[in-house]
């Protein structure tokens, strides 16, 4: 077993930092890991005396926690930075920082505009306070070293109150799918110790959270280096320690979706019956070019195994259309796979070439209009399937964890099933309920995105 080295940076003392009177506003873009990273950054800032701003208007420091996965994600950040120019004009002391994957990818290039004062990659968040300090003294700074060990395990993320919490159990990715920038922006895979994650989950339960989302780019590569425990062991340990807490996870890789993991999910009622298993393409030729390391047949076999163990388990996926050399026939195979699997939901994207990836060198030979047309076809097929699957929910009863009032009608509540479907429902006058409660709801009608129903008496 490996001995983990002691981190060179001092652990942050959350309790004792006196207030410095300065306020920070963090904006998170991209994946859920960024949401949790922003909470980690706020944890670090609070420990160093900073308070939370109510928004960008009353902030002394604005940090954008960015995503680099597709070109349009980066365009959004450039637009936001242009907009922040106005804030800088009205407050000359305002410090603006770019954090996250785009910081790691573009590095000093981000300092070319006078607008950005600090650039910090995903493994250097402990240094944000020091770099903000320097920026206030007029010195712009950059910290983008990737680490083989940093997991921020000792940092307490600053979470806003809620029902559902996110926690990163591992960082980085070693898969090197040829289209993906993540192995370059987030570095090598490394995991937090199992016990520390279980303890954190206990603490979240004690402070009122009812659901935990265990996050990682590829959670089924999780491994506690000291004990050797794998992701199934972690799921089981968390489920056993908190039998009333809902436990979710994402994202998994089809190659590593083991029988042990599937059986662990099936064994514990509080592990939510939802698997997000990105397939990317329905063509073996394209999967090979993508270096996905599984075949369509293997993928279908995994989903059959999941459905056998958990017949009501919801499955969702990610699909990229228009990858290098993708033909009409490859595209038809993707549509066929979607029709065969019948996913509850999918995130669907056109391929966006990323510099330095292997696919970058393969060229980007599918014209934009073809990519868009294929994407539209995929979305249409998938939306119709989601609508049909939801129709079958009519008359079914679900346990719904309430996360707030309905946005459209405040007399209704909104929550999720354990299969991660959004439910809007009418409460019972006789049985008051509140955010964080789990109630029985009978579904009356549905559309492709939402189930609508009424609460049943306990
Ligand atoms: N272009 C389009 N989509 C991408 N994804 C990752 N890299 C790219 C890219 N270069 C998608 C994949 C992945 C999801 C998080 O983002 O589908 O599963
Ligand atoms: Fe990117 Fe592939 Fe790693 Fe997912 S598994 S983060 S798509 S390299």
Short mmCIF file of N, CA and C in Angstrom, two decimals, residues 220 231-232 235-236 239 247-249 252 257-276 306 309-310 313-315 418:
data_model
loop_
_atom_site.label_atom_id
_atom_site.label_comp_id
_atom_site.label_asym_id
_atom_site.label_seq_id
_atom_site.Cartn_x
_atom_site.Cartn_y
_atom_site.Cartn_z
N UNK A 220 -16.00 5.11 -10.35
CA UNK A 220 -15.68 3.69 -10.13
C UNK A 220 -14.20 3.38 -10.22
N UNK A 231 -14.88 1.62 -4.77
CA UNK A 231 -16.07 2.48 -4.74
C UNK A 231 -17.30 1.76 -4.16
N UNK A 232 -17.43 0.46 -4.47
CA UNK A 232 -18.57 -0.29 -3.91
C UNK A 232 -18.48 -0.31 -2.39
N UNK A 235 -19.59 3.06 -1.09
CA UNK A 235 -21.06 3.19 -1.15
C UNK A 235 -21.71 2.43 -0.01
N UNK A 236 -21.26 1.19 0.19
CA UNK A 236 -21.85 0.34 1.23
C UNK A 236 -21.61 0.95 2.61
N UNK A 239 -23.84 3.97 3.01
CA UNK A 239 -25.25 3.57 3.12
C UNK A 239 -25.54 2.97 4.49
N UNK A 247 -28.33 8.41 -1.06
CA UNK A 247 -26.96 8.47 -1.59
C UNK A 247 -27.00 8.35 -3.10
N UNK A 248 -26.39 9.35 -3.75
CA UNK A 248 -26.28 9.33 -5.22
C UNK A 248 -24.82 9.40 -5.59
N UNK A 249 -24.52 9.12 -6.83
CA UNK A 249 -23.15 9.29 -7.30
C UNK A 249 -23.14 9.57 -8.79
N UNK A 252 -19.94 7.49 -13.76
CA UNK A 252 -19.21 6.23 -13.86
C UNK A 252 -18.81 5.96 -15.31
N UNK A 257 -17.93 -0.51 -14.65
CA UNK A 257 -19.23 -0.70 -13.98
C UNK A 257 -19.32 -2.17 -13.56
N UNK A 258 -18.78 -2.48 -12.38
CA UNK A 258 -18.61 -3.89 -12.00
C UNK A 258 -19.90 -4.50 -11.46
N UNK A 259 -19.96 -5.84 -11.46
CA UNK A 259 -21.10 -6.54 -10.85
C UNK A 259 -21.19 -6.19 -9.37
N UNK A 260 -20.02 -6.06 -8.73
CA UNK A 260 -20.00 -5.74 -7.30
C UNK A 260 -20.70 -4.40 -7.04
N UNK A 261 -20.41 -3.42 -7.90
CA UNK A 261 -21.03 -2.10 -7.74
C UNK A 261 -22.55 -2.20 -7.95
N UNK A 262 -22.95 -2.91 -8.98
CA UNK A 262 -24.39 -3.04 -9.28
C UNK A 262 -25.09 -3.75 -8.11
N UNK A 263 -24.49 -4.81 -7.60
CA UNK A 263 -25.12 -5.56 -6.50
C UNK A 263 -25.17 -4.74 -5.21
N UNK A 264 -24.15 -3.90 -5.00
CA UNK A 264 -24.16 -3.02 -3.83
C UNK A 264 -25.30 -2.02 -3.94
N UNK A 265 -25.48 -1.45 -5.12
CA UNK A 265 -26.60 -0.51 -5.32
C UNK A 265 -27.93 -1.20 -5.02
N UNK A 266 -28.04 -2.43 -5.50
CA UNK A 266 -29.31 -3.16 -5.33
C UNK A 266 -29.56 -3.50 -3.86
N UNK A 267 -28.48 -3.71 -3.12
CA UNK A 267 -28.61 -4.20 -1.74
C UNK A 267 -29.16 -3.14 -0.78
N UNK A 268 -28.83 -1.87 -1.00
CA UNK A 268 -29.19 -0.84 -0.02
C UNK A 268 -30.31 0.05 -0.57
N UNK A 269 -31.41 0.13 0.20
CA UNK A 269 -32.56 0.94 -0.24
C UNK A 269 -32.21 2.41 -0.37
N UNK A 270 -31.26 2.88 0.45
CA UNK A 270 -30.98 4.32 0.42
C UNK A 270 -29.95 4.71 -0.64
N UNK A 271 -29.44 3.75 -1.41
CA UNK A 271 -28.63 4.13 -2.58
C UNK A 271 -29.61 4.32 -3.74
N UNK A 272 -29.64 5.54 -4.27
CA UNK A 272 -30.66 5.87 -5.26
C UNK A 272 -30.52 5.04 -6.51
N UNK A 273 -31.68 4.66 -7.04
CA UNK A 273 -31.69 3.76 -8.20
C UNK A 273 -31.63 4.59 -9.48
N UNK A 274 -30.46 5.13 -9.69
CA UNK A 274 -30.20 5.92 -10.91
C UNK A 274 -28.73 5.73 -11.27
N UNK A 275 -28.50 5.37 -12.52
CA UNK A 275 -27.11 5.24 -12.99
C UNK A 275 -26.91 6.16 -14.18
N UNK A 276 -25.93 7.05 -14.05
CA UNK A 276 -25.56 7.87 -15.20
C UNK A 276 -24.34 7.22 -15.83
N UNK A 306 -27.61 -4.21 -14.93
CA UNK A 306 -28.20 -3.22 -14.02
C UNK A 306 -29.71 -3.44 -13.90
N UNK A 309 -30.67 -6.55 -11.90
CA UNK A 309 -30.53 -6.40 -10.44
C UNK A 309 -31.53 -5.38 -9.90
N UNK A 310 -31.84 -4.35 -10.73
CA UNK A 310 -32.72 -3.27 -10.26
C UNK A 310 -33.67 -2.89 -11.41
N UNK A 313 -34.46 0.78 -12.04
CA UNK A 313 -33.36 1.75 -12.01
C UNK A 313 -33.42 2.65 -13.24
N UNK A 314 -33.32 3.97 -13.02
CA UNK A 314 -33.31 4.91 -14.14
C UNK A 314 -31.89 4.99 -14.71
N UNK A 315 -31.81 5.12 -16.02
CA UNK A 315 -30.48 5.24 -16.63
C UNK A 315 -30.44 6.50 -17.49
N UNK A 418 -36.29 8.77 -6.09
CA UNK A 418 -34.93 8.25 -5.95
C UNK A 418 -34.34 7.93 -7.32
#
